[in-house]
Amino acid sequence: MPAGTSSAVAAYDTTLRDGAQQQSVAFTVADKLAVARLLDELGVAYIEAGWPGAIPKDTEFFARARTELELRTARLVAFGSTCKAGMAAGEDPQVRALLDSGAPVVTIVAKSDPVHVERALRTSLAENLRMVRDTVAVLVAAGREVMVDLEHFFDGLDHAAVLAGEAAGSGEAGPAAAGGAGAAAGTEPAGSGLDLPYPLAVAVAAAQAGAGTVIPCDTNGGTLPDVVGERVARLRDALEKAGQGDCTIGIHTHDDAGVAVAGALAAVRAGARQVQGCVNGLGERTGNANLLTLIADLELKTDFTVLPGDAAERARRLAELSAVARHVGEIVNRPPSSRLPYVGARAFAHKAGLHASAIRVDPNLYQHIDPERVGNTMTMLVSEMAGRASIELKAREFGIDASGDHELLTRVTEAVKAREAVGYTYDAADGSFELLLRAARGDLPEYFRIESWRASIQARPLPGQRLLSTEGDTVTETEATVRLWAGGRRYAVLGEGNGPVNALDHALCAALEQVYPETAEFELTDYKVRILDTERGTRSVVRVLIDITDGEQTWSTVGVGTDVVEASWEALIDGHIVGLLRRGVEPR
């Protein structure tokens, strides 16, 4: 069967290499091993783990992977480049490092744009073809499955056309034989009697040397989907005419024009049977195609299959998609955007009242799929736009059935609208909304009672300083005192910290832990401040949003006040009450 007619599409993950090129993203060897296991459990076909020989950490990874990584569905891929210009592939130490890695699959990147060959690689078009052929042949002879990334393929076709036009205008002739020294005009014979644009010639040369897959890359990320599809079809045609129809075509896209996923899908429609991408769309600049989105799109929206197994097995794996997104985000310390398709925390969030009324009747009326199919959940966002239906649906998320209590729903709806009018926001603070709802129902537990709190900060400039030093050597002391009642006793605790909010947090936690040791696991993970009426300057009302986690779940609370410390204190208090509620703790 020709490689472009099968309904199976291989998922090729490059998070551990291309994803690591994103600013502030870095993987330790242990991180890479952990991510590889997650990807294998998900069911990707290939895991590109790094560049052995060029990056010491990647060399270590492949060495450890031999004994520490047992893959069940995926094949491990070592990434590298063609041999150097003027050097035999068998003598190139970088090619040798790829073999020494022990990886069963090797992907090499090859220049396919004639402009890049001459300006960046600084060699001839013919020599670049030789480098591709020789490198592939050496790797294939060593028993490796070989793939070739055709760097700048799509731009290269444009450049080759320009060069060919210039050569035709000057009367230049193309080379007489494949690999001839006189390569010019951006074309090369493909060994089939046809002169091909240079990017196609590189692809055909790689296939003829034994590469099982060639991957056109939209390296600069600016090619639109219809162009991607058309040019992948041209590549498919060129391979078939050269007798290389069994060579698989992949696709590698970047999101600089915002169409990486759309471009990859167009490539699949045109005959590509491998999609490359990164989890959560990680990658340099604006990122690579989001592999999780591609997997979901192909599995749920087309007749193509990406994950292994029968229908039931594929459905089970697909339901792990959101968990994989979160876990990889935790490993790289970059939580996935809440607006990511399929896996984002807000991918199935609904806010408008009209939508909520319809969703109460049938959730599918405003959702393109059942979120559970990708391991996600529907979320109702409560705001001033909310009606009783929104409140009712949100209450269900907390295990509260308010469907028959119209008076309660009306009262809570009006309270939300009134409080949002003065600055509160509940679509981003579901924890605070739960407290509002339970207070209206009369079933909000009283875990503790605040008697008073105070925070102070004192700066002591060094002798001779009139202003605070810009060098950071001014001594600043911050402390907070919290007095509260809990468990039938009064506690007065002094806390110190990096600023008044941090000091208050320390004091509150120190007091509560004496009665509720569960709060020792609570950790503030995010803190946002927004000025709501900037025209009033330092007299402005501020809103504070915080996220707290206990290691298993995360919740958000909001505080509003004319003072940032006051607003922060409200959010902190609510955050600890929500945490105790979510843990099922009874008042003591």
XYZ file of C-alpha atoms in Angstrom:
588
model
C 0.000 0.000 0.000
C 1.423 3.418 -0.893
C 2.553 5.290 2.216
C 0.035 8.093 1.678
C -3.130 5.976 1.477
C -3.208 4.337 4.924
C -5.628 5.721 7.514
C -3.038 5.365 10.291
C -1.061 8.487 11.187
C 2.017 8.237 13.416
C 2.328 10.740 16.270
C 5.917 11.946 16.536
C 6.697 13.905 19.690
C 9.581 16.372 19.741
C 8.870 18.013 23.116
C 12.178 16.859 24.571
C 14.206 18.498 21.800
C 12.261 21.176 19.917
C 10.115 21.957 22.950
C 13.259 22.575 24.990
C 14.142 25.422 22.626
C 11.403 27.561 24.173
C 12.646 30.320 26.429
C 12.765 29.290 30.111
C 12.087 25.622 29.314
C 14.791 23.150 30.321
C 14.722 19.427 31.021
C 16.966 17.501 33.341
C 17.742 13.913 32.373
C 15.261 12.766 35.024
C 12.655 15.103 33.524
C 13.196 13.631 30.079
C 12.806 10.101 31.364
C 9.565 11.054 33.128
C 8.105 12.776 30.057
C 9.090 9.858 27.821
C 7.155 7.472 30.073
C 4.071 9.702 29.931
C 4.231 9.885 26.147
C 4.678 6.141 25.856
C 1.629 5.521 28.039
C -0.357 7.960 25.893
C 0.591 5.959 22.808
C 2.737 8.182 20.621
C 4.706 6.305 17.978
C 8.013 8.176 18.222
C 9.747 10.183 20.962
C 12.542 12.444 19.775
C 14.617 12.771 22.915
C 17.582 14.932 21.968
C 20.860 15.329 20.117
C 23.468 12.885 21.439
C 27.035 13.882 20.806
C 26.172 17.567 20.542
C 24.545 18.050 23.959
C 26.130 16.174 26.912
C 22.827 15.950 28.787
C 21.244 14.232 25.792
C 24.151 11.814 25.518
C 23.579 10.934 29.180
C 19.860 10.498 28.575
C 20.340 7.901 25.852
C 22.870 6.051 28.004
C 20.449 5.902 30.930
C 17.469 5.115 28.708
C 19.022 1.763 27.803
C 18.475 0.498 31.361
C 15.924 2.880 32.869
C 13.373 3.307 30.088
C 11.104 0.481 28.989
C 8.887 1.664 26.156
C 5.812 -0.326 25.174
C 4.370 1.643 22.266
C 6.901 4.313 21.288
C 10.275 4.124 19.580
C 13.064 6.342 20.864
C 14.563 8.762 18.333
C 18.001 10.365 18.318
C 18.216 13.660 16.460
C 21.226 14.928 14.541
C 22.365 16.445 11.298
C 23.935 15.274 8.068
C 27.671 14.821 7.959
C 29.800 17.901 7.484
C 30.607 19.219 4.040
C 33.710 17.573 2.617
C 33.658 14.733 5.170
C 32.593 11.146 4.645
C 29.573 10.256 6.764
C 31.300 7.168 8.144
C 34.100 9.350 9.510
C 31.937 12.102 10.989
C 32.013 11.936 14.819
C 28.540 13.409 15.065
C 27.109 10.626 12.893
C 29.026 8.112 15.001
C 27.453 9.605 18.163
C 23.997 9.002 16.718
C 24.827 5.328 16.263
C 26.481 5.108 19.681
C 23.294 6.414 21.302
C 21.687 3.054 20.715
C 18.460 4.682 19.558
C 16.596 2.442 17.094
C 15.465 5.482 15.095
C 17.553 8.404 13.883
C 16.200 11.637 12.462
C 18.651 13.879 10.667
C 17.982 17.444 9.648
C 18.966 18.347 6.100
C 18.990 21.673 4.338
C 16.410 21.630 1.556
C 16.331 25.341 0.741
C 18.963 26.235 -1.896
C 19.424 29.665 -0.335
C 20.195 28.143 3.056
C 22.557 25.600 1.535
C 24.658 28.295 -0.080
C 24.393 31.048 2.539
C 24.083 29.221 5.859
C 25.739 25.881 5.120
C 28.158 27.531 2.684
C 28.479 24.581 0.373
C 27.205 23.622 -3.073
C 23.810 22.155 -3.807
C 25.471 19.024 -5.137
C 27.596 18.566 -2.008
C 24.541 18.954 0.198
C 22.837 16.155 -1.738
C 25.915 14.003 -1.251
C 25.842 14.711 2.493
C 22.201 13.621 2.694
C 22.704 10.445 0.677
C 25.859 9.363 2.491
C 24.536 10.045 5.984
C 21.302 8.178 5.365
C 23.170 5.251 3.784
C 25.547 4.900 6.753
C 22.701 4.941 9.269
C 20.572 2.497 7.280
C 23.526 0.149 6.873
C 23.848 0.139 10.678
C 20.281 -1.099 10.996
C 18.596 2.150 12.004
C 15.198 3.395 10.922
C 16.071 6.733 9.332
C 13.991 9.857 8.913
C 15.009 13.137 7.309
C 13.709 16.543 8.367
C 13.629 18.744 5.268
C 14.449 22.077 6.860
C 12.858 25.180 5.263
C 11.129 22.940 2.726
C 8.186 25.241 1.992
C 10.216 28.442 1.752
C 12.770 26.482 -0.250
C 10.264 25.796 -3.006
C 9.692 29.537 -3.351
C 13.418 30.236 -3.422
C 14.058 27.433 -5.932
C 11.409 28.889 -8.252
C 13.034 32.321 -8.084
C 16.476 30.897 -8.755
C 15.174 28.806 -11.643
C 13.545 31.877 -13.147
C 16.733 33.872 -12.839
C 18.755 31.068 -14.431
C 16.279 30.768 -17.310
C 16.502 34.486 -17.921
C 20.286 34.333 -18.064
C 20.358 31.269 -20.328
C 22.023 28.990 -17.719
C 21.505 25.250 -18.047
C 20.947 22.897 -15.149
C 23.396 20.129 -14.280
C 23.606 17.126 -16.532
C 23.475 14.442 -13.885
C 22.337 13.983 -10.340
C 24.921 15.244 -7.920
C 26.873 16.905 -10.709
C 29.271 19.632 -9.704
C 27.448 22.255 -11.731
C 24.250 22.393 -9.653
C 22.486 25.648 -10.310
C 19.099 27.285 -10.715
C 17.672 25.604 -7.598
C 16.981 22.310 -9.383
C 18.513 18.838 -9.340
C 17.740 15.732 -11.395
C 16.077 13.124 -9.216
C 17.419 10.058 -10.928
C 14.076 9.573 -12.646
C 14.807 11.600 -15.748
C 13.092 14.656 -14.314
C 14.586 17.922 -13.113
C 13.062 18.728 -9.742
C 12.980 21.871 -7.621
C 15.775 21.509 -5.099
C 13.662 20.734 -1.964
C 11.977 17.872 -3.817
C 15.335 16.641 -5.065
C 16.650 16.479 -1.487
C 13.610 14.475 -0.431
C 13.957 12.032 -3.313
C 17.698 11.643 -2.667
C 17.002 10.804 0.986
C 14.374 8.228 0.018
C 16.612 6.658 -2.593
C 19.364 6.308 0.023
C 17.009 4.389 2.304
C 15.188 6.929 4.469
C 11.813 5.540 5.497
C 10.272 8.955 6.169
C 10.897 12.444 4.856
C 9.416 15.361 6.758
C 8.863 18.736 5.064
C 9.354 21.407 7.714
C 7.723 24.817 7.855
C 10.712 26.006 9.832
C 9.770 29.685 9.897
C 6.118 28.929 10.587
C 4.669 31.252 7.980
C 3.109 28.892 5.422
C -0.684 28.841 5.231
C -2.559 25.518 5.317
C -3.678 25.484 1.674
C -0.082 25.984 0.547
C 1.111 23.260 2.901
C -1.412 20.835 1.441
C -0.553 21.684 -2.146
C 3.183 21.303 -1.601
C 2.892 18.057 0.330
C 0.894 16.720 -2.618
C 3.731 17.796 -4.923
C 6.186 15.935 -2.708
C 3.986 12.831 -2.751
C 3.872 12.988 -6.566
C 7.646 13.472 -6.871
C 8.364 10.461 -4.647
C 5.975 8.246 -6.582
C 7.439 9.270 -9.961
C 10.920 8.513 -8.626
C 9.811 5.025 -7.570
C 9.801 5.931 -3.874
C 6.075 5.783 -3.219
C 6.593 3.624 -0.121
C 8.489 6.420 1.608
C 6.312 7.985 4.321
C 5.793 11.738 4.394
C 5.625 13.541 7.731
C 4.871 17.153 8.586
C 6.611 19.549 10.966
C 4.989 22.966 11.506
C 5.580 25.992 13.705
C 2.894 28.381 14.898
C 4.325 31.755 13.892
C 1.290 32.457 11.694
C -1.125 30.793 14.123
C -1.878 27.886 11.786
C 0.535 25.132 12.836
C -2.182 22.599 13.640
C -4.272 23.567 10.602
C -1.210 23.219 8.375
C -0.429 19.772 9.747
C -4.017 18.646 9.185
C -3.859 19.914 5.596
C -0.665 17.911 5.121
C -2.378 14.750 6.352
C -5.213 15.305 3.901
C -2.589 15.636 1.162
C -0.849 12.372 2.049
C 1.331 12.925 5.128
C 1.156 10.004 7.533
C 3.275 11.309 10.371
C 2.596 14.462 12.428
C 5.320 16.069 14.516
C 4.632 18.390 17.426
C 5.148 19.238 21.068
C 2.960 18.762 24.114
C 1.072 21.991 24.899
C 2.546 23.636 21.822
C 5.962 24.183 23.405
C 8.784 25.289 21.132
C 10.861 28.249 20.090
C 9.248 31.585 19.224
C 5.480 30.976 19.165
C 5.854 27.225 19.512
C 5.457 24.041 17.495
C 2.181 22.462 16.502
C 0.444 21.189 19.626
C 0.705 17.421 19.322
C -2.146 16.854 21.782
C -4.471 18.979 19.653
C -3.424 17.083 16.538
C -4.059 13.730 18.199
C -7.528 14.801 19.336
C -8.415 16.380 15.992
C -7.413 13.317 14.012
C -8.980 10.800 16.392
C -12.243 12.671 16.954
C -12.808 14.700 13.800
C -11.551 12.472 10.989
C -11.395 8.856 9.909
C -7.670 8.732 10.645
C -6.268 6.885 13.663
C -3.253 8.019 15.662
C -3.238 6.057 18.898
C -2.605 2.299 19.008
C -5.160 -0.387 19.750
C -8.791 -1.032 18.956
C -11.501 1.590 19.362
C -11.895 0.973 23.095
C -8.148 1.121 23.714
C -7.761 4.312 21.705
C -10.621 5.891 23.649
C -8.928 4.978 26.934
C -5.660 6.536 25.815
C -7.395 9.654 24.493
C -8.980 10.181 27.905
C -5.450 10.651 29.308
C -4.809 13.672 27.073
C -5.588 16.349 29.679
C -3.574 14.582 32.356
C -0.548 14.410 30.072
C -0.863 18.137 29.375
C -0.904 18.917 33.108
C 1.887 16.542 34.047
C 4.257 17.807 31.370
C 3.378 21.359 32.409
C 4.329 20.534 35.979
C 7.625 18.980 34.923
C 8.688 22.055 32.936
C 7.134 24.400 35.526
C 4.924 25.965 32.860
C 1.264 25.133 33.476
C -0.587 24.686 30.184
C -2.652 27.654 29.085
C -6.203 27.354 30.365
C -7.402 28.152 26.824
C -5.628 25.292 25.050
C -7.985 23.282 22.842
C -9.297 20.070 24.409
C -6.971 20.020 27.461
C -7.111 23.569 28.863
C -8.871 24.171 32.167
C -11.214 26.593 30.356
C -11.563 24.617 27.135
C -15.111 23.685 28.136
C -15.963 26.689 30.311
C -19.258 28.537 29.820
C -20.077 31.987 31.083
C -23.011 33.626 29.294
C -26.464 33.126 30.760
C -28.078 32.075 27.475
C -25.433 29.399 26.991
C -25.968 28.134 30.516
C -29.718 27.820 30.023
C -29.158 25.698 26.924
C -26.440 23.617 28.574
C -28.793 22.750 31.413
C -31.041 21.155 28.791
C -28.238 19.479 26.823
C -24.499 20.176 27.365
C -23.753 19.207 23.764
C -25.618 22.267 22.482
C -22.566 24.439 23.183
C -19.735 21.877 23.205
C -18.113 20.328 20.159
C -17.311 17.108 22.049
C -17.961 15.547 25.433
C -14.972 16.822 27.474
C -14.639 13.493 29.246
C -13.431 11.977 25.973
C -10.163 13.885 26.434
C -10.095 13.664 30.222
C -11.428 17.174 30.783
C -14.555 18.535 32.461
C -17.179 21.152 31.721
C -16.941 24.237 33.919
C -19.491 26.955 34.543
C -18.047 30.433 35.047
C -20.088 32.628 37.344
C -20.129 36.370 36.616
C -22.440 39.345 36.320
C -23.577 37.779 33.031
C -24.850 34.721 34.880
C -28.474 33.802 35.285
C -30.073 31.233 37.573
C -29.128 28.426 35.176
C -25.419 29.274 35.481
C -25.642 29.306 39.274
C -27.484 25.995 39.306
C -24.944 24.299 37.051
C -21.994 25.690 39.003
C -23.551 24.469 42.246
C -23.608 20.942 40.829
C -19.817 21.078 40.473
C -19.659 21.437 44.279
C -22.097 18.583 44.829
C -24.994 20.922 45.624
C -28.424 20.387 44.036
C -30.089 23.804 43.909
C -32.472 23.019 41.035
C -35.643 23.395 43.099
C -34.627 26.378 45.192
C -35.552 29.341 42.998
C -35.322 31.800 45.889
C -31.756 30.734 46.640
C -30.739 30.897 42.981
C -32.201 34.385 42.630
C -30.539 35.593 45.815
C -27.111 34.247 44.820
C -27.458 35.593 41.278
C -28.188 39.085 42.590
C -25.334 38.850 45.103
C -22.863 37.889 42.365
C -23.945 40.793 40.180
C -23.761 43.259 43.079
C -20.340 42.111 44.218
C -18.896 42.039 40.701
C -20.114 45.631 40.304
C -17.684 46.672 43.054
C -14.756 44.635 41.728
C -15.132 40.983 42.645
C -14.808 38.355 39.913
C -16.057 34.827 40.310
C -15.317 33.333 36.904
C -11.658 33.250 37.990
C -12.314 32.475 41.682
C -14.486 29.396 41.986
C -13.408 28.927 45.597
C -14.829 32.283 46.651
C -18.043 31.531 44.792
C -18.457 28.257 46.661
C -18.194 30.151 49.946
C -20.750 32.704 48.741
C -23.138 29.924 47.739
C -22.748 27.982 50.983
C -23.162 31.119 53.054
C -26.432 31.835 51.242
C -27.567 28.270 51.942
C -26.583 28.558 55.582
C -24.265 25.548 55.522
C -20.849 27.257 55.504
C -18.807 25.783 58.384
C -17.026 28.141 60.777
C -13.526 26.714 61.110
C -12.101 29.717 62.908
C -12.943 33.289 63.869
C -10.560 36.165 63.288
C -10.215 38.499 66.237
C -7.717 40.888 64.651
C -4.759 41.115 62.329
C -1.981 43.620 61.745
C 0.973 43.899 59.363
C 3.874 46.312 59.401
C 6.994 46.963 57.404
C 10.054 48.878 58.471
C 12.996 49.903 56.319
C 16.271 50.922 57.923
C 18.521 52.724 55.429
C 22.226 52.327 55.928
C 24.065 55.200 57.563
C 24.353 58.078 55.137
C 21.534 56.854 52.875
C 18.727 59.332 52.224
C 16.735 57.011 49.955
C 16.379 53.254 49.699
C 19.423 51.749 48.062
C 19.080 50.439 44.500
C 21.645 47.796 45.353
C 19.216 45.883 47.547
C 21.316 46.251 50.697
C 18.751 48.247 52.707
C 17.533 46.243 55.706
C 13.750 45.779 55.493
C 11.798 44.102 58.288
C 8.221 42.856 57.833
C 6.071 41.246 60.472
C 2.418 40.421 60.979
C 0.323 39.484 63.982
C -2.823 37.352 63.696
C -5.209 36.723 66.589
C -7.914 34.117 66.045
C -10.134 31.586 67.777
C -10.143 27.939 66.667
C -10.889 24.684 68.392
C -12.168 26.545 71.449
C -8.873 28.345 72.032
C -7.418 31.750 71.281
C -4.179 31.960 69.306
C -1.956 34.997 68.844
C 0.849 34.375 66.374
C 3.628 36.583 65.022
C 4.817 35.912 61.478
C 7.711 37.301 59.479
C 8.074 37.249 55.735
C 9.109 38.851 52.499
C 6.554 41.657 52.584
C 3.325 42.112 54.572
C 1.236 39.597 52.616
C 3.835 36.875 53.020
C 4.144 37.679 56.727
C 0.358 37.480 57.170
C 0.299 34.157 55.328
C 2.985 32.761 57.641
C 1.175 33.969 60.763
C -2.218 32.625 59.633
C -0.762 29.236 58.718
C 1.174 28.986 61.984
C -2.021 29.589 63.950
C -4.276 27.277 61.942
C -1.822 24.385 61.840
C -2.159 24.001 65.610
C -5.827 23.029 65.173
C -5.955 21.984 61.504
C -2.662 20.284 60.590
C -4.098 19.713 57.103
C -3.347 23.359 56.306
C 0.376 22.585 56.447
C -0.038 21.132 52.955
C -1.568 24.325 51.568
C 0.768 26.346 49.362
C 0.107 29.636 47.617
C 1.110 29.115 43.980
C -0.084 32.277 42.246
C -0.787 35.852 43.315
C -2.207 38.534 41.037
C -3.041 42.157 41.789
C -5.096 44.453 39.583
C -5.922 48.115 40.082
C -9.587 48.608 39.196
C -9.927 52.405 39.035
C -6.564 53.727 37.952
C -7.697 57.342 37.816
C -7.716 57.460 41.635
C -4.010 56.664 41.895
C -2.958 55.296 45.281
C -6.587 55.585 46.502
C -7.699 53.040 43.905
C -9.647 49.892 44.650
C -7.550 46.771 44.042
C -8.481 43.171 43.359
C -6.307 40.254 44.426
C -6.615 36.730 42.986
C -4.687 33.865 44.538
C -4.297 30.181 43.759
C -3.678 27.682 46.541
C -2.890 23.998 46.160
C -2.655 21.030 48.483
C -0.641 19.062 45.942
C -3.668 17.288 44.508
C -6.095 20.076 43.641
C -5.915 23.823 43.145
C -8.511 26.448 43.982
C -8.786 30.209 43.492
C -10.126 32.969 45.714
C -10.579 36.716 45.360
C -10.321 39.736 47.624
C -11.205 43.376 46.968
C -10.352 46.482 48.953
C -8.868 49.950 48.947
C -5.627 48.470 50.255
C -3.680 45.662 48.632
C -2.941 44.063 52.015
C -6.612 44.158 52.982
C -7.648 42.555 49.674
C -4.894 39.946 49.985
C -5.988 39.071 53.502
C -9.567 38.433 52.351
C -8.344 36.126 49.576
C -6.008 34.286 51.972
C -8.745 33.694 54.556
C -11.150 32.422 51.907
C -8.431 30.254 50.412
C -7.826 28.394 53.668
C -11.549 27.909 54.301
C -12.011 26.488 50.801
C -9.064 24.153 51.322
C -10.548 22.757 54.507
C -13.906 22.320 52.776
C -12.352 20.525 49.814
C -10.489 18.191 52.181
C -13.775 17.324 53.939
C -12.514 18.606 57.305
C -15.090 19.199 60.054
C -14.826 22.263 62.344
C -12.945 21.542 65.560
